[in-house]
Each structure stands twice: as C-alpha cells, then as structure tokens.
XYZ file of C-alpha atoms in Angstrom:
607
model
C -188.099 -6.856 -0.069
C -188.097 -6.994 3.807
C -186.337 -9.608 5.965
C -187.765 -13.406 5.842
C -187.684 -13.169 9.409
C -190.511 -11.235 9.373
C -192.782 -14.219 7.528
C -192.130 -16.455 11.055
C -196.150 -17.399 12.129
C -197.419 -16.987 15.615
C -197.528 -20.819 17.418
C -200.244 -23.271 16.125
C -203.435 -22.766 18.499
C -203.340 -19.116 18.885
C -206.368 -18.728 16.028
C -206.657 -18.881 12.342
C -205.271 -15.469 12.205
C -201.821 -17.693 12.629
C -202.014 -19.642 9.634
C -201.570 -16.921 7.296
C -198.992 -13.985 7.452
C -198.092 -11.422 4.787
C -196.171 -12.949 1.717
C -193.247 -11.491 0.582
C -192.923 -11.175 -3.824
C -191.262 -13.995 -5.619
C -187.758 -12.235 -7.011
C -187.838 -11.904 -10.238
C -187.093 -15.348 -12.384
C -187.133 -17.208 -8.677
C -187.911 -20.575 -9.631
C -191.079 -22.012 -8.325
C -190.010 -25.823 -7.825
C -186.418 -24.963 -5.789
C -187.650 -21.399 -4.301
C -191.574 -22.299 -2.527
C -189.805 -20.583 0.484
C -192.736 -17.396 0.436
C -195.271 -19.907 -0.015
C -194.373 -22.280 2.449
C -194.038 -19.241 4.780
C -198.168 -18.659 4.350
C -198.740 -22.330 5.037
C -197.268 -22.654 8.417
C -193.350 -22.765 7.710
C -190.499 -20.939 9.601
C -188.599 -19.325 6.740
C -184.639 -18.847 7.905
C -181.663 -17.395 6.608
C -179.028 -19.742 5.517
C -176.428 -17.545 8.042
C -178.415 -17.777 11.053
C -177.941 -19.995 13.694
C -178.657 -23.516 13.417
C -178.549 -24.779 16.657
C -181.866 -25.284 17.044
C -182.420 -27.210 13.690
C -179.435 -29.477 13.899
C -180.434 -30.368 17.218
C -184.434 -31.117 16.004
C -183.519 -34.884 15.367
C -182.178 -35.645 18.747
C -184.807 -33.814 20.741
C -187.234 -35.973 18.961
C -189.517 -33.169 16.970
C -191.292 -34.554 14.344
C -190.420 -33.153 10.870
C -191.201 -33.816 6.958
C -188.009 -36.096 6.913
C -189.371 -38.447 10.041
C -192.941 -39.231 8.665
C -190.615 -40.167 5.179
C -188.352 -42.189 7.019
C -191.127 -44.076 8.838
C -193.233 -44.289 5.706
C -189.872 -45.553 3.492
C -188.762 -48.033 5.780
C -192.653 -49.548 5.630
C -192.337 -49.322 1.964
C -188.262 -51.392 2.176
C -190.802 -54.268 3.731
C -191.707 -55.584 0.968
C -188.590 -56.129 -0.902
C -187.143 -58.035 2.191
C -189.867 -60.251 1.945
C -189.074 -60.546 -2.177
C -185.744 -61.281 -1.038
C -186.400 -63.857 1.673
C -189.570 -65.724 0.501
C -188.951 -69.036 1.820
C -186.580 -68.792 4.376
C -188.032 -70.239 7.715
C -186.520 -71.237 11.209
C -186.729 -74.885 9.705
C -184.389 -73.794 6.593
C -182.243 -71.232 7.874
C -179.230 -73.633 8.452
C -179.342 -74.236 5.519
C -179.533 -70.839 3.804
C -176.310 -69.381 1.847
C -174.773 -66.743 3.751
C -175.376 -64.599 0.230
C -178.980 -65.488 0.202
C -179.276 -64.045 3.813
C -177.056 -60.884 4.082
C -179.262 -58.309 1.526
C -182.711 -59.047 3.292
C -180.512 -58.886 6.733
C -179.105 -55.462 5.709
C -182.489 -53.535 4.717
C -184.040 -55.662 7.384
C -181.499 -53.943 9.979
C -182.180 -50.776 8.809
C -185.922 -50.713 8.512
C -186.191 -51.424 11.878
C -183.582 -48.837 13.075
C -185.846 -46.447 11.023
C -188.715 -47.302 12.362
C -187.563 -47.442 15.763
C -185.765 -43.688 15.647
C -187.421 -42.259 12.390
C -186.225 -38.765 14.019
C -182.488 -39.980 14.294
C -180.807 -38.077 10.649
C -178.386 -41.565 10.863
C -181.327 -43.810 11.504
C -182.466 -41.894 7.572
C -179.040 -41.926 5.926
C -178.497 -45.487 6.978
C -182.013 -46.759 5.486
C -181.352 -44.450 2.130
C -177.669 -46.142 1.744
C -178.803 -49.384 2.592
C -181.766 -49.282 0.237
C -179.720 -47.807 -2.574
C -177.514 -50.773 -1.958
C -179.767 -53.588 -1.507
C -181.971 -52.444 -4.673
C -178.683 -51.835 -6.868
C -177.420 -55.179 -6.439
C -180.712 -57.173 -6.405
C -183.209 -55.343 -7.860
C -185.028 -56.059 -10.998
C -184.575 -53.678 -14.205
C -188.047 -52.386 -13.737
C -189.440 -48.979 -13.306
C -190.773 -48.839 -10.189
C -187.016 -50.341 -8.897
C -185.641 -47.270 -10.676
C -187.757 -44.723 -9.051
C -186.854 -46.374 -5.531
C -183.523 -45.499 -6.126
C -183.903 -41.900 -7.732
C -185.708 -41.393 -4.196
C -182.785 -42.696 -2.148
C -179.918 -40.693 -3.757
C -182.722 -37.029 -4.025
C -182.379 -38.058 -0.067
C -178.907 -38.500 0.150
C -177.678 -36.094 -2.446
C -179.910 -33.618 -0.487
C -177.887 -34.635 2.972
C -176.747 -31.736 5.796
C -175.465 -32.254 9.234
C -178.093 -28.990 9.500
C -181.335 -30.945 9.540
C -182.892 -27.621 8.169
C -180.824 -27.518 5.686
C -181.013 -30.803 4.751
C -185.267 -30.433 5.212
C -184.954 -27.531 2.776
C -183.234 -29.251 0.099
C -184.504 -32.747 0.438
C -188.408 -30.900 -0.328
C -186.761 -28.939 -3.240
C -185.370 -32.334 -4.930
C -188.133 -34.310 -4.292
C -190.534 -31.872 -6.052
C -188.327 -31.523 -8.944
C -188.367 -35.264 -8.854
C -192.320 -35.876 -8.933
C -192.227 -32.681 -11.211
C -190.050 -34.583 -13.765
C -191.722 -38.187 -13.112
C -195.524 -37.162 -13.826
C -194.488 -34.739 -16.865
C -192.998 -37.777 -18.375
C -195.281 -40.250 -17.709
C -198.358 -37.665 -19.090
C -196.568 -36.974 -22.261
C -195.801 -40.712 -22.913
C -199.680 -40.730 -22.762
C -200.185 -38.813 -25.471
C -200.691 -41.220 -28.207
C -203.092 -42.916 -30.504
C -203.336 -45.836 -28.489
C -204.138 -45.013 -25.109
C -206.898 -42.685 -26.569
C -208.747 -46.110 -27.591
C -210.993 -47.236 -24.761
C -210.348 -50.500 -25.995
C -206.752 -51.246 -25.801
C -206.159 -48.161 -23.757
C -204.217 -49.294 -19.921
C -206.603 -46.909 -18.389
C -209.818 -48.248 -19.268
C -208.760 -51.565 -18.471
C -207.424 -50.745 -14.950
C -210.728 -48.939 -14.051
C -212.320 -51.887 -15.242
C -209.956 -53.660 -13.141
C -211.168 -51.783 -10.262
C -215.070 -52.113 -10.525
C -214.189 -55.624 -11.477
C -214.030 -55.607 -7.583
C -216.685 -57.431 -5.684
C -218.222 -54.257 -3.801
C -218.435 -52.481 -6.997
C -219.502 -54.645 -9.446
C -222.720 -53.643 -9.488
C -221.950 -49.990 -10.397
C -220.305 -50.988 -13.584
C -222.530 -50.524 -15.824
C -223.006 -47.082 -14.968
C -218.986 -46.050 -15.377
C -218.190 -44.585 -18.638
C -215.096 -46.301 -19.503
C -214.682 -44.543 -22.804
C -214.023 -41.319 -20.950
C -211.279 -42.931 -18.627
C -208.223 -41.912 -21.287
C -209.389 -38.550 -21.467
C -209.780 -38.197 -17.226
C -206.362 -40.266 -16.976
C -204.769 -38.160 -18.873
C -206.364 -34.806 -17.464
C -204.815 -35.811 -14.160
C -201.445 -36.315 -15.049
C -201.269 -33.372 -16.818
C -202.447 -31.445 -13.717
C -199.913 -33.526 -11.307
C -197.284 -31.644 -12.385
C -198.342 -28.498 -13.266
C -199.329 -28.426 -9.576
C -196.580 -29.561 -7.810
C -194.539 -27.137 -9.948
C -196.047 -24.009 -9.133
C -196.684 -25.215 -5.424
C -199.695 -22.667 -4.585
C -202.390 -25.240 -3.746
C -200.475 -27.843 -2.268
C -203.466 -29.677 -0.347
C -205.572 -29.953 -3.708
C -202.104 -31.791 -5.238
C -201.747 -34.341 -1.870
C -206.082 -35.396 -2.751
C -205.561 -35.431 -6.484
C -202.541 -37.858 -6.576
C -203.660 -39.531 -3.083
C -206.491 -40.345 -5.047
C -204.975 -41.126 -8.454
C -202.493 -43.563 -6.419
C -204.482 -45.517 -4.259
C -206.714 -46.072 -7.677
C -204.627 -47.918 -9.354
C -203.241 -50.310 -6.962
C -206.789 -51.789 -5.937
C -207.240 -53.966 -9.501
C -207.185 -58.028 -8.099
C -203.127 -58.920 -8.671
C -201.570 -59.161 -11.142
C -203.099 -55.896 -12.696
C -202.626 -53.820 -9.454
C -199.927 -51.711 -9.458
C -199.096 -51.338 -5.322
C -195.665 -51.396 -5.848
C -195.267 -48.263 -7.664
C -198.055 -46.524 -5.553
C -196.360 -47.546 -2.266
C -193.222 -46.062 -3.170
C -195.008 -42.396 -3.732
C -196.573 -42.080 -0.872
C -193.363 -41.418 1.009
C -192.766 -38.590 -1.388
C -195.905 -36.645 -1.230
C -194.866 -35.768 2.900
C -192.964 -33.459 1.477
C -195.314 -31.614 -0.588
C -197.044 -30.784 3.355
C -194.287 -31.198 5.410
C -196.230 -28.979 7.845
C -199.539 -30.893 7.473
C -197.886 -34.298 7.428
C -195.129 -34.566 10.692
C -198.780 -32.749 12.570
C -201.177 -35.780 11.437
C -197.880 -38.278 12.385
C -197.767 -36.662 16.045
C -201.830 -37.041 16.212
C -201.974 -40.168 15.296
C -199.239 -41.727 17.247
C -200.530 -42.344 20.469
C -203.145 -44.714 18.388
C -200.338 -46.918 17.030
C -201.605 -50.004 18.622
C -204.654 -49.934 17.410
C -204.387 -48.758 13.896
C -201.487 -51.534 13.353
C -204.161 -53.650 14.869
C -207.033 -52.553 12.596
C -204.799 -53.121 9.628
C -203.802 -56.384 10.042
C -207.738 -57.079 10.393
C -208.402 -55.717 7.141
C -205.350 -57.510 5.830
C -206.843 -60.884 6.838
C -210.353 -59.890 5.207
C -209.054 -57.613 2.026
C -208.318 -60.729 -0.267
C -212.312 -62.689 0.568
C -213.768 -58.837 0.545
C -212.623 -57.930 -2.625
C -213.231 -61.347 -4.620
C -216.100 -61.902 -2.820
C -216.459 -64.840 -1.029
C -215.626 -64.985 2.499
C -216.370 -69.316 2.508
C -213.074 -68.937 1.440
C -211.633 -67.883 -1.678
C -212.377 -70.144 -4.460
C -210.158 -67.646 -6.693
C -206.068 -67.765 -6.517
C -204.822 -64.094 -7.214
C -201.130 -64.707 -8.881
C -198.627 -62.172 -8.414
C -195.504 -61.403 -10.837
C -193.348 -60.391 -9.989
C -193.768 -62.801 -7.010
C -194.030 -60.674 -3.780
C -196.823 -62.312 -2.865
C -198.316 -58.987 -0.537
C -201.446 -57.834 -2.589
C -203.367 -57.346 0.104
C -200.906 -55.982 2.544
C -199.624 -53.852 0.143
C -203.230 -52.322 -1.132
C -204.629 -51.785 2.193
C -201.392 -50.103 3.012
C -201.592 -47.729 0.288
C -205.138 -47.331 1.458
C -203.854 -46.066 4.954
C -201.172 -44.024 3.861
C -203.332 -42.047 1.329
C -205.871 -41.668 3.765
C -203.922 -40.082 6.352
C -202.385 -37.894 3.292
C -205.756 -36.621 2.568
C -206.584 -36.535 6.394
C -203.857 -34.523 6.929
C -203.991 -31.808 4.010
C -207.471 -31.146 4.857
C -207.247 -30.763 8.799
C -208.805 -27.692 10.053
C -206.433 -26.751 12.543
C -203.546 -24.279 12.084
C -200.402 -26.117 10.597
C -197.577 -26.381 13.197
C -194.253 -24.126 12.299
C -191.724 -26.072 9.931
C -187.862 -24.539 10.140
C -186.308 -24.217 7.154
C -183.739 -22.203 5.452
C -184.101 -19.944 2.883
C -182.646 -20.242 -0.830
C -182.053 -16.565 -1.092
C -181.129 -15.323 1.891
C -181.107 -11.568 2.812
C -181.230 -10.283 6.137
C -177.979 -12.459 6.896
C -175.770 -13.284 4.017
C -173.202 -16.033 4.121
C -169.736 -15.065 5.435
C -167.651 -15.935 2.567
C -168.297 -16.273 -1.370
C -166.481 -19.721 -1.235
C -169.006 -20.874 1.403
C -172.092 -19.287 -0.752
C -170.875 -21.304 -4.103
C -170.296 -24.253 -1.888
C -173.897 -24.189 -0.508
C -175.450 -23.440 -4.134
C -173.375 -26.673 -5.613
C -175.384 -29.046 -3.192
C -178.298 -27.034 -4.022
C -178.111 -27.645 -7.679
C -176.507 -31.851 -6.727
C -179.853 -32.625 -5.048
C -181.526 -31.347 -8.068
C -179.575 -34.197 -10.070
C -182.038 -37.355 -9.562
C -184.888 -35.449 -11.183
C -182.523 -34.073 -14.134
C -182.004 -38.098 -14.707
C -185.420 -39.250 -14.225
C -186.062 -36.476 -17.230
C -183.692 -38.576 -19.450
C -184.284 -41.956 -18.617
C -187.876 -41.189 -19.313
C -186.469 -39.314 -22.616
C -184.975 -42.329 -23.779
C -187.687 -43.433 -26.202
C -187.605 -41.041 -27.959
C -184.188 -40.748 -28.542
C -184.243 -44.642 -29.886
C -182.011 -45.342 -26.624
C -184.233 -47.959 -24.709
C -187.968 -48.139 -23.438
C -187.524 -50.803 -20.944
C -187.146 -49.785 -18.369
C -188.154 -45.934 -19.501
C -191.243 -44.865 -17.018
C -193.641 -46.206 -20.349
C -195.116 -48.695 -18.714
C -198.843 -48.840 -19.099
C -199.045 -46.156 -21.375
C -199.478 -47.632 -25.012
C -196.643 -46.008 -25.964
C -194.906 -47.416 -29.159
C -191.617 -45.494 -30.773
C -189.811 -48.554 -32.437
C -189.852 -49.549 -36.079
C -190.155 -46.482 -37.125
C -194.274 -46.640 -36.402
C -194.437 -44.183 -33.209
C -198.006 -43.755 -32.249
C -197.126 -40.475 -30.562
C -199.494 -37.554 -31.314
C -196.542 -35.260 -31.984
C -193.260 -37.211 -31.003
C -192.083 -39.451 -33.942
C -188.489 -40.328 -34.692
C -186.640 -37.026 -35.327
C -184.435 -37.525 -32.052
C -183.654 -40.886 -32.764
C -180.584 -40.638 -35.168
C -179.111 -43.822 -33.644
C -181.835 -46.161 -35.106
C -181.504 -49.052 -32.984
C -184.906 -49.320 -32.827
C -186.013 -49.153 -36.249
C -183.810 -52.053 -37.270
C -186.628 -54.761 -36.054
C -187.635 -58.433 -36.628
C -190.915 -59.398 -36.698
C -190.974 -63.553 -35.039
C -192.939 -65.421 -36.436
C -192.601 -68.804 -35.499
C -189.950 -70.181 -32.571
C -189.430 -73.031 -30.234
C -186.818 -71.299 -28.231
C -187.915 -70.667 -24.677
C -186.316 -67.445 -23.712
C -188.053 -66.194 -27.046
C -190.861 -68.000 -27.106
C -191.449 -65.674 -23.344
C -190.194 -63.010 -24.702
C -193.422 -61.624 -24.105
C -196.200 -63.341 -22.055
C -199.161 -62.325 -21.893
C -200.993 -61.744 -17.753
C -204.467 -61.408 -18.889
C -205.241 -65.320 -18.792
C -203.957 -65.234 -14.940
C -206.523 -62.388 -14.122
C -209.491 -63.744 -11.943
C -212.791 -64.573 -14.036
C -214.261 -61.624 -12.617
C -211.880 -59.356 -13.739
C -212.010 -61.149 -17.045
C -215.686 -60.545 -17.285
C -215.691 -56.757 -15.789
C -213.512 -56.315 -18.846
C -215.923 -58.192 -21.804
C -218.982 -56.119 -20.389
C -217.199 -52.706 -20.366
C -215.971 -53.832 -24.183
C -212.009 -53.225 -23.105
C -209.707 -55.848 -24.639
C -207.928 -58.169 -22.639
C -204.225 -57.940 -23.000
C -202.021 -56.792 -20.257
C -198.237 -57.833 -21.739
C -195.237 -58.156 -20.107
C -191.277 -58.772 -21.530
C -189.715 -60.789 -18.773
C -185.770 -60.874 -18.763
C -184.459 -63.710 -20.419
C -184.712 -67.210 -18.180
C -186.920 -65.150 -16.032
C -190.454 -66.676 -16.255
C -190.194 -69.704 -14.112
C -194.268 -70.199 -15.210
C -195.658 -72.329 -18.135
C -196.701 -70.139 -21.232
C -200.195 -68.182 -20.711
C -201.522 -68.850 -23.961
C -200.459 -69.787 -27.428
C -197.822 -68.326 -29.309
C -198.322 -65.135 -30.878
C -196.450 -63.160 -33.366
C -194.410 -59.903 -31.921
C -191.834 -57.979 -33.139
C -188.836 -56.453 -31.160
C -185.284 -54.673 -31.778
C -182.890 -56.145 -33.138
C -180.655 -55.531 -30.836
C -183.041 -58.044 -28.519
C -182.847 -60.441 -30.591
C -179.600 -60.504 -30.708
C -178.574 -60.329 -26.957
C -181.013 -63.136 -26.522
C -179.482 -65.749 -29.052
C -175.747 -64.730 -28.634
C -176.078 -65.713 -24.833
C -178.023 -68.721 -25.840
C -175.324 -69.790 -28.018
C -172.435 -69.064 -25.792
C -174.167 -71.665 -23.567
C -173.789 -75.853 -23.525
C -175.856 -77.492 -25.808
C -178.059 -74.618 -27.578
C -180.637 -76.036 -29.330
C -183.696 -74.132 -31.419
C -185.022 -72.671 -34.143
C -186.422 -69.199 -34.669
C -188.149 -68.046 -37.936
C -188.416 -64.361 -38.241
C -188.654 -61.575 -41.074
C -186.042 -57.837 -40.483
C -186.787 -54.819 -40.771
C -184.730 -51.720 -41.150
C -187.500 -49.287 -41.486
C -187.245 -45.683 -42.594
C -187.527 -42.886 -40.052
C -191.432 -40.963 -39.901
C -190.200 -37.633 -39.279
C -191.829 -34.243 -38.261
C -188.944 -32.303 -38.711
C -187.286 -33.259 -41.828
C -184.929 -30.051 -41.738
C -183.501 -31.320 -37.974
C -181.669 -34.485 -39.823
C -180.632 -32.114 -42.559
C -178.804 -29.774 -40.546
C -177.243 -32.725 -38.438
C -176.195 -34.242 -41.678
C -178.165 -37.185 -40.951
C -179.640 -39.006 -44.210
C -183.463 -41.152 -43.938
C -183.605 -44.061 -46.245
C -186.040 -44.086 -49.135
C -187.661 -46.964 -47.887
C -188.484 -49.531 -45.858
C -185.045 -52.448 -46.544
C -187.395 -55.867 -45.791
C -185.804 -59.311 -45.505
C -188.586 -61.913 -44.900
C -189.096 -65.638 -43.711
C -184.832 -66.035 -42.786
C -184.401 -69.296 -39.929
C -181.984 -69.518 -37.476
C -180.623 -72.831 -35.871
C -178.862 -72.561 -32.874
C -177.729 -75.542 -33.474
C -176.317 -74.645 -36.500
C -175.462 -71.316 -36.020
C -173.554 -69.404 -39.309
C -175.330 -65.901 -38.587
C -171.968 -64.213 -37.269
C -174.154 -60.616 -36.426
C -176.807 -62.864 -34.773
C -174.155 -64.914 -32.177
C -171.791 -61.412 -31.440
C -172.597 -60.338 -28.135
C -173.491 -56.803 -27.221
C -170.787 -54.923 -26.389
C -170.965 -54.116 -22.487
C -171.871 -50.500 -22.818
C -174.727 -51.222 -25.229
C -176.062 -54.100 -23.158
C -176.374 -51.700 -20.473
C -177.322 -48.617 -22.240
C -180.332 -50.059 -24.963
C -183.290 -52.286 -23.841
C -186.125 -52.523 -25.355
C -189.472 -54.423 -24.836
C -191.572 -56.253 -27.432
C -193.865 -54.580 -29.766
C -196.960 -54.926 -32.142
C -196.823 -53.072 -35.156
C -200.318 -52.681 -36.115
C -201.400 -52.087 -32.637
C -199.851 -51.430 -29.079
C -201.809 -53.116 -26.350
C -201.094 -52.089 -22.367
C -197.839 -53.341 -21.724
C -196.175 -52.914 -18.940
C-alpha cells in the first residue's frame, strides 16, 4: 500500500482529469464510517499523515479558508436563532427594564455567540464558543424533547471531536458526525418497523404527506398522490439513509436523498411541520461534502445581500402563499411548542437544502480539503504514548453517536420512550402490546412499562393534558386534505406536567400510560397546597409477549402467567391513602424512565 501522499489531487480548474486520482485499497477490517480517508481522497480531499506538518492546517482558520467546519458554524449559529427567540419572546425595548436578569442572560449568551459565529465562522474559538454556549444554553433551558437532544449530541460530536490542528479536528469532527447520522437514521428506521405505521390510516407518514399537499399550491394534485404507498417509500428512505452514509461511496446521492427527505417534512402548515428537527440536520450533512459544501459557501458569498434579501421576501409571502390567500390570512397557524417561526424556519430549510443539493451536484472539480489520515503510513507518530493518545480522542468523538444508539434503544429495553427518537413513528412497546414487527419485550426485564393504568375518567388538569390531542388546531385545509386522502386525524402529544398553558383540544378521551407516570404526576400534585381531584383508572401488570422465551430463562428471569388486572380503583387527592400512588420517584428514576401516553388497541402518530 503506497504512501497517502501520493492520493493529493492536482488544483481545482486544471480539468476533470483532477477530480479523480488512483484509490488506494481499504486495509483489511478498516471501518467505513471512521476510515472514508481513500474515498474522500477520489472526491477532491488532501489525504495527510497524522506526523506531518501541520502548519498549514492549524493556520487555515486564521487565514480565512473556508472549510467543512465554517459552512457548519455559519449554518449552526442560524439554526441557535431560533431558540433565542423561544427564549426571549416578549422582551421589547418597552419591557426590558423590567426583565429579570435570569430571564435575559441565556438568550444574551447564545445571542453573543451566534453573532461571533456568524461574524468569524472561520475563527476555531468563534466554533468552540457557539458549541459550549449552545450545549449550555440548551442543557439548562431546553425542553425534554428529541429534537433538543439531538442539538446537543451535535454540540459535544463537535467538541469531543476538538484539535488545536484544525485538520485534525476537520478529520474527526466528519468521522463523529457520520457515526452520529449513521446511528440517528438506523434508529429512527427500525422504530418504523411496526404494525402501525404500515396502516395508511393512522400511519405519521401518510398524514404528513397529506399535510404537505394539504398546501395551497398543491392541492390540486392530491388526488393523484397515492398515500397508501407513503409507509412503504418512508420507510425505504430511511433504511437507505444510513446504509449510505455508512459506506460513504456515493456521498452526493445521500446529501439529495435526505435534502429531500428533510425539507419534506417541515413544509406541513404548523403545528404538523417538523422545521425544528429538519433545521438542526442541515448543519450536519456539510460534512458528508465537506469539499462540495465550503466551495458552494465561497460561491455564493459575494451574493449575501441579496439572497438574505430574497429570503426575507419569501418570509413575508410564505405564510399567505401556502394557505392561500394573500387578502390576508383568514387562517391562524398555532405553533407548540410556541416559537412562533414557521415560516422563517421552512423557507430556511428550503435554502439550506437547496444549496446542499446545489452544491453536491456542481459540475466543477471539488476544491482540495486537508485532512489527516486515520492510518497513517508514510510518517508514523514519534512515540507509542502519542499514537494511543491520538486514537483515545479518536474513539471520544465517536461517543455521541454510541449514546444516540442507546437513548434510541431505550424502548425496547422498557427504560423510557419519551424522549427516545420515536416520535412520529407509531411505535408502541408498553403494556406488554409492542406493535413491533420483530422487537417485543425480551430486553425489557425491568417491566416498568408493562405495569400500566388505563384512565378512564379524571378532573385533574395535569392528567386530564396528559395527552392533548393537535389535530383540532390544524387549519381546515389540512383537516380536509386529510378526510379526502382517508388518513385519520390524530396527531398526539404528552406535554410535561403544568406545561399546556392552552384550553383542552377536544373532549376527554381514555389513554393509558406507565405507571410510573402516573405516579410522578400525582405524588407532585399532592406534595403541593391544596390538591384537589379525582382520577378513576383500572392497572395493569401485564405479562411479557416474548420472542425469545429461552433469553429470560437463561437470565433467570420468570414471565407471569397472566395478565394481574385491577379495574375501576378512584383516587382523591384530597383524600389521599394510596401510599405507592403519593411516593415520589426516586431522583435517578425520575431522570432515567419517561414515558408518553399510549392506546392499547391502536397507536396513532404521536409525537
């Protein structure tokens, strides 16, 4: 195997006979998510040994060259936007004297360091600043939600990833970050392999492409969409996400697939759109071209003006365009949670994908990309100590995607599902009813989750919203979109506790969650002044449906014979006199388990 020097292209411009030199053999077992190093060397990247001089790279930041890790922190400090405005809502010149300090000094931080981001997105301390102060920010004030979690799995990849040799740091930031999106998408697809999400009529992805031709300039075309095939297609794709990204040999076809797959399902009228979560990878797929992308950032710079002009135009007409009516919107779009940036948020997402696609289709010869090789050979490191050293951050920046693997594990392992990267996916594992195709409950030894109650009947608030239903809040559009392509209407939520400030969407309907919920729920409620309430509800410790019988054999684990049913029991708060009911969760375990509400003869999209 000859030196990787030799895999250095010729200069972008000098023909197409630059784009592609001779590739170099993967060594044998060379992993194809941390070790793309050959390939990347065919698309346009300098390949260099870890012991050669680094002058040149650690110096890249401060001579202003545009890299993979300047279009993300551009494109991430964008993305922070939006949670400063969650954060600061409603404070105004008019009310700022009389804002708490507390109130002020999160959206102040991020604030500070999105702008120092986007103002020196080549500085390596403008990036670390903006990934610490994000981590921070979100940590302290974000919600437990899913797309929260994945903002910070993408600030510590960055951070764990960190080298005062920006090659270095380039190199391991792209490994992380596809072992990230590697792990996210291979949970998400198998979560979508269930009963549930097969059925065009309950399944989340017939009623988001609904959603979408629901949309004024496409109405007319929905008739012809054949909404029964939309599991099958949705599911197709996130198979192939990470199959792709894992074996890294087609690159551009990944960067159109999930460009397209993204900016999908964030165009739905709020509150079905998803632009959160599709903001947030956009970032991430620069590194799956970080030749392509830092090229299409240089190209398009010197049109900054106008393209921030252009998209605050189509800001301004994105909301009338899409509901149609432009003699002003007769239909109010509501938002939960509350960020209250649909339309900035979409049209972003339609920008950034855009100039994804743009860019991993451009004709032109990708520009050279240093980075350093994993297995270097023409110049090994000086000393063992500094080799093991050098393979330990290797393997740390490798950490976030071994945890997004577990946390979206948890399910199955009767841990939690909320968050668990399940949302809008059908997905049901509790009461010992998993609609899984071929996961049931042979991991889940703890049972947590098949000890349920069923409520029937409450007139306690923080159970009463234990789930609440954002169907009723879609426009009547969207509502109509869905009763002609025969998709069910149900899109559930389970706000935290106290954290629906918004009158009930519809009547009350029966719902069963974990115990466990139930319990943290009335145990704070009675720890509180005055509790009043009643709840009337039916538990459940159901026996395990197992696959592998012999797995809780040889762990010595025992299945009951049955299903142990104790129906109709009422609780007053006022009263109290349930002792297991009013115990609160032990801290670990009110950290560790949470779980969402459930139907047991069905499992609608929820998020």
């Amino acid at each position: 195997m000859g030196s990787k020097r030799g895999l250095t292209p010729s200069p972008a411009g000098q023909g197409a006979r630059a784009e592609r030199q001779p590739v170099a053999s993967h060594a044998k077992g060379e992993s194809p998510i941390a070790n793309n190093t050959q390939a990347q060397a065919a698309n346009g990247l300098h390949v260099q040994d870890e012991g050669q001089s680094s002058s040149s790279s650690s110096s890249s930041s401060a001579s202003g060259n545009t890299d993979a890790l300047t279009v993300f922190t551009s494109l991430w400090a964008q993305v922070m936007i939006l949670q400063v405005v969650k954060l600061a809502p409603s404070i105004t010149l008019g009310k700022l004297a009389d804002v708490k300090l507390s109130e002020l000094s999160w959206p102040a931080l991020l604030a500070t360091a999105c702008l120092m981001a986007m103002l020196m997105p080549h500085a390596g301390g403008a990036t670390a600043y903006l990934m610490v102060a994000s981590l921070t920010v979100l940590w302290f004030t974000g919600a437990q939600s899913n797309h929260v979690f994945m903002d910070m799995a993408i600030c510590i990849a960055v951070l764990m990833s960190f080298s005062t040799n920006r090659a270095k740091w380039l190199t391991r930031t792209i490994s992380s970050m596809r072992a990230f999106l590697v792990a996210l998408y291979s949970i998400t697809a198998l979560h979508k392999m269930n009963a549930d999400w097969e059925d065009p009529k309950y399944s989340c992805s017939s009623l988001m492409l609904a959603g979408v031709f629901a949309l004024a300039p496409l109405r007319p075309l929905l008739s012809f969409v054949p909404i029964e095939l939309a599991p099958r297609y949705a599911t197709v794709t996130e198979v192939m996400l990470p199959l792709l990204v894992s074996l890294g040999i087609c690159d551009r076809l990944t960067i159109i697939l999930g460009s397209v797959f993204h900016a999908v399902i964030c165009q739905m009228l709020s509150p079905m759109s998803v632009y959160p979560f599709s903001m947030l990878m956009a970032p991430t797929y620069v590194f799956l071209i970080p030749d392509r992308a830092p090229a299409m950032f240089d190209r398009m710079k010197p049109w900054a003006a106008l393209i921030v002009a252009t998209y605050a135009v189509v800001c301004r007409v994105w909301t009338p365009l899409m509901v149609g009516d432009f003699g002003g919107s007769q239909e109010t779009l509501f938002e939960y949670p509350a960020y209250g940036c649909w339309a900035p948020g979409v049209v972003w997402c339609n920008f950034a994908y855009a100039s994804l696609v743009v860019a991993a289709v451009w004709p032109s010869p990708a520009r050279p990309v240093a980075l350093v090789s994993a297995h270097p050979v023409a110049e090994p490191l000086k000393t063992p100590l500094a080799k093991v050293s050098d393979a330990r951050r290797s393997g740390i920046s490798l950490l976030p995607a071994f945890a997004t693997l577990l946390f979206g594990l948890a399910p199955y392992f009767g841990v939690r599902n909320y968050p668990a990267l399940a949302m809008f996916s059908n997905l049901r594992t509790e009461g010992g009813r998993s609609n899984h195709n071929f996961m049931q409950d042979d991991l889940d030894v703890l049972g947590w989750q098949r000890d349920f109650v069923t409520v029937h009947e409450t007139n306690i608030s923080s159970l009463w919203l234990a789930q609440v239903d954002l169907a009723p809040l879609f426009t009547p559009a969207t509502r109509a979109a869905l009763a002609t392509a025969g998709v069910k209407a149900e899109f559930w939520i389970t706000p935290p506790s106290q954290a629906w400030p918004y009158a009930p969407t519809r009547s009350f309907q029966p719902y069963s969650m974990p115990f466990l919920e139930l319990r943290r729920r009335v145990a704070a409620l009675r720890q509180g002044p005055g509790p009043v309430g009643f709840v009337r509800y039916t538990r459940t410790k159901a026996r395990a449906q197992l696959a592998m019988p012999w797995l809780w054999a040889w762990l010595g684990v025992r299945n009951r014979d049955a299903d142990l049913i104790h129906a109709n029991i009422t609780y007053s708060l006022t009263r109290g006199g349930d002792t297991e009911l009013e115990e609160p969760l032990p801290r670990w375990q009110a950290s560790l388990a949470r779980f969402r509400v459930f139907d047991v003869a069905y499992s609608p999209c929820r998020h």
